[in-house]
PDB file of C-alpha atoms in Angstrom:
ATOM      1  CA  MET A   1      20.580  -9.987  22.419  1.00 41.00           C
ATOM      2  CA  ARG A   2      20.739  -9.024  18.792  1.00 46.00           C
ATOM      3  CA  TYR A   3      19.930 -11.449  16.023  1.00 43.00           C
ATOM      4  CA  PRO A   4      22.900 -11.769  13.656  1.00 47.00           C
ATOM      5  CA  THR A   5      21.138 -14.245  11.309  1.00 66.00           C
ATOM      6  CA  LEU A   6      23.401 -13.430   8.363  1.00 73.00           C
ATOM      7  CA  SER A   7      26.413 -14.700  10.354  1.00 62.00           C
ATOM      8  CA  GLN A   8      24.429 -17.851  11.046  1.00 61.00           C
ATOM      9  CA  ALA A   9      24.072 -18.245   7.342  1.00 58.00           C
ATOM     10  CA  ALA A  10      27.889 -18.270   7.003  1.00 56.00           C
ATOM     11  CA  CYS A  11      28.291 -14.614   5.911  1.00 71.00           C
ATOM     12  CA  ALA A  12      31.285 -12.540   6.850  1.00 78.00           C
ATOM     13  CA  ILE A  13      29.709  -9.436   8.356  1.00 81.00           C
ATOM     14  CA  TRP A  14      31.075  -5.866   8.226  1.00 75.00           C
ATOM     15  CA  VAL A  15      29.313  -3.399  10.486  1.00 80.00           C
ATOM     16  CA  GLY A  16      29.554   0.341   9.921  1.00 74.00           C
ATOM     17  CA  ALA A  17      28.092   2.836  12.460  1.00 66.00           C
ATOM     18  CA  ARG A  18      28.027   6.530  12.857  1.00 61.00           C
ATOM     19  CA  CYS A  19      29.963   8.173  15.739  1.00 54.00           C
ATOM     20  CA  GLU A  20      29.831   6.323  19.064  1.00 52.00           C
ATOM     21  CA  ASP A  21      28.279   9.279  20.687  1.00 50.00           C
ATOM     22  CA  ASP A  22      25.105   8.555  18.771  1.00 48.00           C
ATOM     23  CA  TRP A  23      25.041   4.791  18.866  1.00 50.00           C
ATOM     24  CA  GLN A  24      26.909   2.367  21.091  1.00 58.00           C
ATOM     25  CA  GLY A  25      27.320  -1.318  20.567  1.00 67.00           C
ATOM     26  CA  THR A  26      29.427  -2.244  17.472  1.00 72.00           C
ATOM     27  CA  ALA A  27      32.011  -4.029  19.561  1.00 73.00           C
ATOM     28  CA  SER A  28      29.416  -6.068  21.486  1.00 76.00           C
ATOM     29  CA  LEU A  29      27.724  -6.972  18.194  1.00 77.00           C
ATOM     30  CA  ALA A  30      30.986  -8.107  16.776  1.00 79.00           C
ATOM     31  CA  GLY A  31      31.475 -10.237  19.863  1.00 80.00           C
ATOM     32  CA  GLU A  32      28.099 -11.903  19.495  1.00 81.00           C
ATOM     33  CA  ILE A  33      28.824 -12.730  15.871  1.00 81.00           C
ATOM     34  CA  ALA A  34      32.226 -14.192  16.780  1.00 81.00           C
ATOM     35  CA  ALA A  35      30.695 -16.249  19.501  1.00 81.00           C
ATOM     36  CA  LEU A  36      28.400 -17.842  16.864  1.00 78.00           C
ATOM     37  CA  GLY A  37      31.488 -18.794  14.837  1.00 76.00           C
ATOM     38  CA  GLY A  38      31.088 -15.918  12.300  1.00 78.00           C
ATOM     39  CA  ARG A  39      33.522 -13.260  11.073  1.00 82.00           C
ATOM     40  CA  CYS A  40      32.900  -9.589  11.742  1.00 83.00           C
ATOM     41  CA  ALA A  41      34.719  -6.290  11.242  1.00 82.00           C
ATOM     42  CA  THR A  42      33.518  -2.832  12.447  1.00 82.00           C
ATOM     43  CA  LEU A  43      34.158   0.718  11.433  1.00 81.00           C
ATOM     44  CA  THR A  44      32.834   4.123  12.681  1.00 82.00           C
ATOM     45  CA  ASP A  45      32.200   6.479   9.753  1.00 85.00           C
ATOM     46  CA  ASP A  46      29.664   8.826   8.202  1.00 91.00           C
ATOM     47  CA  ILE A  47      27.616   7.288   5.294  1.00 93.00           C
ATOM     48  CA  SER A  48      26.330  10.749   4.278  1.00 94.00           C
ATOM     49  CA  CYS A  49      29.893  11.671   3.352  1.00 95.00           C
ATOM     50  CA  GLU A  50      30.724  10.512  -0.220  1.00 97.00           C
ATOM     51  CA  SER A  51      34.383   9.771   0.526  1.00 96.00           C
ATOM     52  CA  ASP A  52      33.453   7.819   3.746  1.00 94.00           C
ATOM     53  CA  ALA A  53      30.925   5.730   1.941  1.00 94.00           C
ATOM     54  CA  GLU A  54      33.500   4.830  -0.729  1.00 96.00           C
ATOM     55  CA  ALA A  55      36.090   4.125   1.890  1.00 94.00           C
ATOM     56  CA  MET A  56      33.776   1.737   3.783  1.00 93.00           C
ATOM     57  CA  VAL A  57      33.132  -0.384   0.719  1.00 94.00           C
ATOM     58  CA  ALA A  58      36.813  -0.371  -0.093  1.00 94.00           C
ATOM     59  CA  ASP A  59      37.513  -1.567   3.505  1.00 92.00           C
ATOM     60  CA  VAL A  60      35.077  -4.424   3.032  1.00 92.00           C
ATOM     61  CA  VAL A  61      36.784  -5.659  -0.129  1.00 93.00           C
ATOM     62  CA  ALA A  62      40.203  -5.301   1.471  1.00 93.00           C
ATOM     63  CA  ARG A  63      39.247  -7.371   4.472  1.00 90.00           C
ATOM     64  CA  PHE A  64      37.014  -9.984   2.857  1.00 90.00           C
ATOM     65  CA  GLY A  65      37.899  -9.952  -0.826  1.00 91.00           C
ATOM     66  CA  ARG A  66      34.507  -8.965  -2.111  1.00 92.00           C
ATOM     67  CA  LEU A  67      31.110  -7.493  -1.256  1.00 94.00           C
ATOM     68  CA  ASP A  68      27.983  -9.549  -2.068  1.00 95.00           C
ATOM     69  CA  ILE A  69      25.327  -8.148   0.235  1.00 95.00           C
ATOM     70  CA  LEU A  70      24.669  -4.582   1.306  1.00 96.00           C
ATOM     71  CA  VAL A  71      22.081  -3.895   4.070  1.00 96.00           C
ATOM     72  CA  ASN A  72      21.423  -0.135   4.395  1.00 96.00           C
ATOM     73  CA  ASN A  73      20.209   0.109   7.982  1.00 93.00           C
ATOM     74  CA  ALA A  74      21.518   3.478   9.185  1.00 88.00           C
ATOM     75  CA  GLY A  75      19.017   5.866  10.776  1.00 88.00           C
ATOM     76  CA  ALA A  76      19.128   9.454  11.897  1.00 85.00           C
ATOM     77  CA  PRO A  77      18.623   9.934  15.722  1.00 80.00           C
ATOM     78  CA  HIS A  78      15.312  11.416  16.699  1.00 81.00           C
ATOM     79  CA  GLY A  79      15.301  15.050  17.522  1.00 89.00           C
ATOM     80  CA  ALA A  80      13.864  18.351  16.249  1.00 93.00           C
ATOM     81  CA  ASP A  81      12.644  16.639  13.096  1.00 95.00           C
ATOM     82  CA  ARG A  82       9.690  15.140  15.059  1.00 93.00           C
ATOM     83  CA  GLY A  83       6.716  17.571  15.146  1.00 94.00           C
ATOM     84  CA  PRO A  84       4.341  19.441  12.905  1.00 96.00           C
ATOM     85  CA  SER A  85       5.903  20.014   9.480  1.00 97.00           C
ATOM     86  CA  TRP A  86       5.712  23.796   9.723  1.00 98.00           C
ATOM     87  CA  GLU A  87       7.823  23.784  12.892  1.00 98.00           C
ATOM     88  CA  ILE A  88      10.676  21.543  11.775  1.00 98.00           C
ATOM     89  CA  PRO A  89      14.046  23.465  11.513  1.00 98.00           C
ATOM     90  CA  ILE A  90      15.673  22.996   8.089  1.00 98.00           C
ATOM     91  CA  GLU A  91      18.815  21.794   9.802  1.00 97.00           C
ATOM     92  CA  ALA A  92      16.821  18.862  11.360  1.00 97.00           C
ATOM     93  CA  PHE A  93      15.167  18.043   8.063  1.00 98.00           C
ATOM     94  CA  ASP A  94      18.455  17.993   6.291  1.00 97.00           C
ATOM     95  CA  LYS A  95      20.130  15.729   8.877  1.00 96.00           C
ATOM     96  CA  VAL A  96      17.464  13.167   8.417  1.00 97.00           C
ATOM     97  CA  MET A  97      17.669  13.285   4.637  1.00 97.00           C
ATOM     98  CA  ALA A  98      21.474  13.142   4.704  1.00 97.00           C
ATOM     99  CA  VAL A  99      21.516   9.891   6.708  1.00 95.00           C
ATOM    100  CA  ASN A 100      18.357   8.038   5.536  1.00 96.00           C
ATOM    101  CA  THR A 101      18.359   9.023   1.876  1.00 98.00           C
ATOM    102  CA  ARG A 102      21.777  10.437   0.811  1.00 98.00           C
ATOM    103  CA  GLY A 103      23.579   7.775   2.845  1.00 96.00           C
ATOM    104  CA  THR A 104      21.517   4.939   1.333  1.00 97.00           C
ATOM    105  CA  PHE A 105      22.279   6.265  -2.113  1.00 98.00           C
ATOM    106  CA  LEU A 106      26.016   6.670  -1.626  1.00 98.00           C
ATOM    107  CA  MET A 107      26.434   3.306   0.019  1.00 97.00           C
ATOM    108  CA  SER A 108      24.355   1.636  -2.705  1.00 98.00           C
ATOM    109  CA  ARG A 109      26.298   3.456  -5.482  1.00 98.00           C
ATOM    110  CA  ALA A 110      29.613   2.384  -4.046  1.00 97.00           C
ATOM    111  CA  ALA A 111      28.499  -1.220  -3.586  1.00 97.00           C
ATOM    112  CA  VAL A 112      27.188  -1.574  -7.028  1.00 97.00           C
ATOM    113  CA  ARG A 113      30.374  -0.141  -8.533  1.00 97.00           C
ATOM    114  CA  GLN A 114      32.261  -2.881  -6.680  1.00 95.00           C
ATOM    115  CA  MET A 115      29.861  -5.605  -7.626  1.00 95.00           C
ATOM    116  CA  LEU A 116      30.106  -4.660 -11.338  1.00 95.00           C
ATOM    117  CA  SER A 117      33.930  -4.410 -11.280  1.00 92.00           C
ATOM    118  CA  ARG A 118      34.691  -8.043 -10.585  1.00 84.00           C
ATOM    119  CA  SER A 119      37.235  -9.844 -12.741  1.00 71.00           C
ATOM    120  CA  GLU A 120      36.228 -12.225 -15.585  1.00 73.00           C
ATOM    121  CA  GLY A 121      35.498 -15.588 -14.179  1.00 71.00           C
ATOM    122  CA  GLU A 122      34.541 -14.239 -10.768  1.00 75.00           C
ATOM    123  CA  ALA A 123      30.992 -14.826  -9.592  1.00 73.00           C
ATOM    124  CA  THR A 124      28.828 -11.811 -10.352  1.00 78.00           C
ATOM    125  CA  GLY A 125      25.612 -10.382  -8.910  1.00 90.00           C
ATOM    126  CA  GLY A 126      24.667  -9.226  -5.432  1.00 96.00           C
ATOM    127  CA  ARG A 127      22.041  -8.162  -3.192  1.00 98.00           C
ATOM    128  CA  ILE A 128      21.088  -4.677  -1.834  1.00 98.00           C
ATOM    129  CA  ILE A 129      18.557  -4.449   0.915  1.00 98.00           C
ATOM    130  CA  ASN A 130      17.304  -1.184   2.205  1.00 98.00           C
ATOM    131  CA  ILE A 131      15.597  -0.691   5.586  1.00 97.00           C
ATOM    132  CA  ALA A 132      12.858   1.701   4.675  1.00 98.00           C
ATOM    133  CA  SER A 133       9.528   1.953   6.684  1.00 96.00           C
ATOM    134  CA  GLY A 134       5.819   1.851   6.601  1.00 94.00           C
ATOM    135  CA  ALA A 135       6.365   5.709   6.693  1.00 95.00           C
ATOM    136  CA  GLY A 136       7.852   5.307   3.210  1.00 96.00           C
ATOM    137  CA  LYS A 137       4.496   4.132   1.944  1.00 96.00           C
ATOM    138  CA  ARG A 138       2.087   6.355   3.975  1.00 94.00           C
ATOM    139  CA  GLY A 139       2.333   9.661   5.645  1.00 94.00           C
ATOM    140  CA  PHE A 140       2.132   9.884   9.443  1.00 92.00           C
ATOM    141  CA  PRO A 141       1.624  13.028  11.657  1.00 92.00           C
ATOM    142  CA  ASP A 142       4.686  14.689  12.975  1.00 93.00           C
ATOM    143  CA  LEU A 143       7.026  12.638  10.816  1.00 94.00           C
ATOM    144  CA  ALA A 144       7.429  14.873   7.712  1.00 97.00           C
ATOM    145  CA  ALA A 145      11.192  14.557   7.443  1.00 97.00           C
ATOM    146  CA  TYR A 146      11.213  10.847   8.216  1.00 97.00           C
ATOM    147  CA  CYS A 147       8.456  10.104   5.800  1.00 97.00           C
ATOM    148  CA  ALA A 148      10.034  12.094   3.029  1.00 98.00           C
ATOM    149  CA  SER A 149      13.358  10.322   3.535  1.00 98.00           C
ATOM    150  CA  LYS A 150      11.738   6.846   3.532  1.00 98.00           C
ATOM    151  CA  PHE A 151       9.518   7.548   0.512  1.00 98.00           C
ATOM    152  CA  ALA A 152      12.768   8.461  -1.261  1.00 99.00           C
ATOM    153  CA  VAL A 153      14.331   5.168  -0.203  1.00 98.00           C
ATOM    154  CA  VAL A 154      11.365   3.231  -1.706  1.00 99.00           C
ATOM    155  CA  GLY A 155      11.755   5.148  -4.965  1.00 99.00           C
ATOM    156  CA  LEU A 156      15.515   4.627  -5.030  1.00 99.00           C
ATOM    157  CA  THR A 157      14.937   0.864  -4.445  1.00 99.00           C
ATOM    158  CA  GLN A 158      12.560   0.575  -7.425  1.00 99.00           C
ATOM    159  CA  THR A 159      14.800   2.574  -9.718  1.00 99.00           C
ATOM    160  CA  MET A 160      17.992   0.664  -8.976  1.00 99.00           C
ATOM    161  CA  ALA A 161      16.076  -2.666  -9.227  1.00 99.00           C
ATOM    162  CA  GLN A 162      15.141  -1.789 -12.820  1.00 98.00           C
ATOM    163  CA  GLU A 163      18.728  -0.669 -13.623  1.00 98.00           C
ATOM    164  CA  LEU A 164      20.430  -3.765 -12.200  1.00 98.00           C
ATOM    165  CA  GLY A 165      18.178  -6.781 -12.669  1.00 97.00           C
ATOM    166  CA  ASP A 166      19.892  -7.900 -15.818  1.00 95.00           C
ATOM    167  CA  LYS A 167      23.267  -7.666 -14.012  1.00 95.00           C
ATOM    168  CA  GLY A 168      22.247 -10.180 -11.340  1.00 96.00           C
ATOM    169  CA  ILE A 169      21.795  -7.602  -8.638  1.00 97.00           C
ATOM    170  CA  THR A 170      18.563  -7.579  -6.808  1.00 98.00           C
ATOM    171  CA  VAL A 171      17.414  -4.454  -4.848  1.00 99.00           C
ATOM    172  CA  ASN A 172      14.630  -4.597  -2.264  1.00 99.00           C
ATOM    173  CA  ALA A 173      13.464  -2.767   0.760  1.00 99.00           C
ATOM    174  CA  VAL A 174      12.126  -4.046   4.042  1.00 98.00           C
ATOM    175  CA  CYS A 175       9.458  -1.735   5.660  1.00 97.00           C
ATOM    176  CA  PRO A 176       9.124  -2.287   9.297  1.00 95.00           C
ATOM    177  CA  GLY A 177       6.127  -1.152  11.327  1.00 92.00           C
ATOM    178  CA  ALA A 178       6.491  -0.418  15.029  1.00 89.00           C
ATOM    179  CA  ILE A 179       9.383  -2.419  16.273  1.00 90.00           C
ATOM    180  CA  GLU A 180      10.523  -2.944  19.941  1.00 87.00           C
ATOM    181  CA  THR A 181      14.120  -1.837  19.520  1.00 78.00           C
ATOM    182  CA  SER A 182      16.568  -0.740  22.293  1.00 70.00           C
ATOM    183  CA  ARG A 183      16.153   2.798  21.101  1.00 68.00           C
ATOM    184  CA  ALA A 184      12.363   2.573  21.419  1.00 67.00           C
ATOM    185  CA  ALA A 185      12.786   1.117  24.919  1.00 63.00           C
ATOM    186  CA  ALA A 186      15.107   3.962  25.976  1.00 62.00           C
ATOM    187  CA  ARG A 187      12.592   6.512  24.777  1.00 61.00           C
ATOM    188  CA  THR A 188       9.815   4.789  26.739  1.00 59.00           C
ATOM    189  CA  ALA A 189      12.045   4.840  29.857  1.00 62.00           C
ATOM    190  CA  ARG A 190      12.729   8.568  29.385  1.00 60.00           C
ATOM    191  CA  GLY A 191       8.960   9.191  28.964  1.00 60.00           C
ATOM    192  CA  ASP A 192       9.235  10.767  25.511  1.00 58.00           C
ATOM    193  CA  ALA A 193       8.101   7.805  23.434  1.00 55.00           C
ATOM    194  CA  PRO A 194       5.298   8.673  20.881  1.00 59.00           C
ATOM    195  CA  ASP A 195       1.826   7.378  21.225  1.00 60.00           C
ATOM    196  CA  LEU A 196       1.982   4.806  18.484  1.00 58.00           C
ATOM    197  CA  ALA A 197      -1.771   4.016  18.581  1.00 58.00           C
ATOM    198  CA  LYS A 198      -2.606   7.723  18.289  1.00 59.00           C
ATOM    199  CA  ARG A 199      -0.354   8.022  15.244  1.00 60.00           C
ATOM    200  CA  GLY A 200      -2.031   4.963  13.690  1.00 59.00           C
ATOM    201  CA  MET A 201       1.117   2.903  13.805  1.00 61.00           C
ATOM    202  CA  ILE A 202      -0.200  -0.198  15.618  1.00 66.00           C
ATOM    203  CA  ALA A 203      -1.909  -2.720  13.355  1.00 66.00           C
ATOM    204  CA  PRO A 204      -5.370  -3.953  14.421  1.00 72.00           C
ATOM    205  CA  ALA A 205      -4.729  -7.281  12.633  1.00 86.00           C
ATOM    206  CA  ILE A 206      -1.765  -8.244  14.905  1.00 87.00           C
ATOM    207  CA  PRO A 207      -2.025  -5.718  17.739  1.00 84.00           C
ATOM    208  CA  ARG A 208       1.581  -5.673  19.075  1.00 84.00           C
ATOM    209  CA  ALA A 209       4.947  -4.237  18.105  1.00 87.00           C
ATOM    210  CA  GLY A 210       7.321  -6.407  16.081  1.00 91.00           C
ATOM    211  CA  SER A 211      10.666  -7.703  17.160  1.00 92.00           C
ATOM    212  CA  PRO A 212      14.060  -6.999  15.651  1.00 91.00           C
ATOM    213  CA  LYS A 213      14.334 -10.728  14.810  1.00 91.00           C
ATOM    214  CA  GLU A 214      11.303 -10.562  12.532  1.00 95.00           C
ATOM    215  CA  ILE A 215      13.068  -7.803  10.589  1.00 95.00           C
ATOM    216  CA  ALA A 216      16.393  -9.820  10.484  1.00 92.00           C
ATOM    217  CA  ASP A 217      14.654 -12.835   9.233  1.00 94.00           C
ATOM    218  CA  MET A 218      13.194 -10.961   6.312  1.00 96.00           C
ATOM    219  CA  VAL A 219      16.607  -9.437   5.466  1.00 96.00           C
ATOM    220  CA  THR A 220      18.190 -12.872   5.562  1.00 94.00           C
ATOM    221  CA  PHE A 221      15.567 -14.199   3.249  1.00 95.00           C
ATOM    222  CA  LEU A 222      16.074 -11.444   0.675  1.00 97.00           C
ATOM    223  CA  ALA A 223      19.832 -12.034   0.874  1.00 95.00           C
ATOM    224  CA  SER A 224      19.352 -15.783   0.168  1.00 93.00           C
ATOM    225  CA  PRO A 225      19.266 -17.649  -3.156  1.00 93.00           C
ATOM    226  CA  SER A 226      15.474 -18.251  -2.464  1.00 95.00           C
ATOM    227  CA  ALA A 227      14.951 -14.588  -3.199  1.00 97.00           C
ATOM    228  CA  ALA A 228      16.702 -14.453  -6.568  1.00 96.00           C
ATOM    229  CA  TYR A 229      13.499 -13.680  -8.483  1.00 98.00           C
ATOM    230  CA  ILE A 230      12.395 -10.874  -6.145  1.00 99.00           C
ATOM    231  CA  THR A 231      13.499  -7.384  -6.892  1.00 99.00           C
ATOM    232  CA  GLY A 232      12.093  -3.815  -6.666  1.00 99.00           C
ATOM    233  CA  GLN A 233       9.821  -4.751  -3.759  1.00 98.00           C
ATOM    234  CA  SER A 234       9.230  -2.857  -0.526  1.00 98.00           C
ATOM    235  CA  ILE A 235       7.976  -5.594   1.797  1.00 98.00           C
ATOM    236  CA  MET A 236       5.967  -4.635   4.852  1.00 96.00           C
ATOM    237  CA  VAL A 237       6.745  -6.364   8.127  1.00 96.00           C
ATOM    238  CA  ASP A 238       4.156  -4.536  10.202  1.00 92.00           C
ATOM    239  CA  GLY A 239       1.583  -6.960  11.540  1.00 91.00           C
ATOM    240  CA  GLY A 240      -0.863  -5.977   8.752  1.00 91.00           C
ATOM    241  CA  LEU A 241      -0.922  -2.168   9.389  1.00 88.00           C
ATOM    242  CA  LEU A 242      -0.606  -1.375   5.671  1.00 88.00           C
ATOM    243  CA  MET A 243      -2.290  -3.969   3.459  1.00 86.00           C
ATOM    244  CA  GLY A 244      -2.335  -4.183  -0.256  1.00 74.00           C
TER     245      GLY A 244
END
């Protein structure tokens, strides 16, 4: 069960995913949202492609009339990018940067252009919420490409927040720690899951992995009117792994 809390908050949801060979489940997610009484549309596309990113935002506007909230939650699949930095093939490094960083930039740029282009008298403003990582605030062994991509997302978040605050658009990031996702469970089942404790990724304060719902709840809060005075923040949801 996923946690479509934005749909429970009466949002119309548009879900974009990369090719179905990499990630399955958009149809089932749409079904869950519909069962809760929400509206949902899905599309398979490549956010690292400029024209695809622009087309996705255009599709949202065509279906729902406007775009108010963008959640950048795409992630490159694990592969040859995991390992000592000096052993990472450049192709693997580039793939991670293309999805995690370039894709976040392209989707954010397209969304902002739409948010700023509304007609006179139309409600302005919006929310951009980037899913970054604790690895965007501290380096971890064997994660050079991932850390580089997420540090970039944190920097992009801060920059866009400064640019857009006076236009009513807030930009924040959520930085998860270790989360028990279906992808993590599959890696555990295959026997190739990393030793999170060895990598220093399990918090001693709350010594467990987090749940997807705990991330979804933070996203829903940042998208809400209650977070109107919060921008440029990269908020840790990690059980106290990185404090301060």
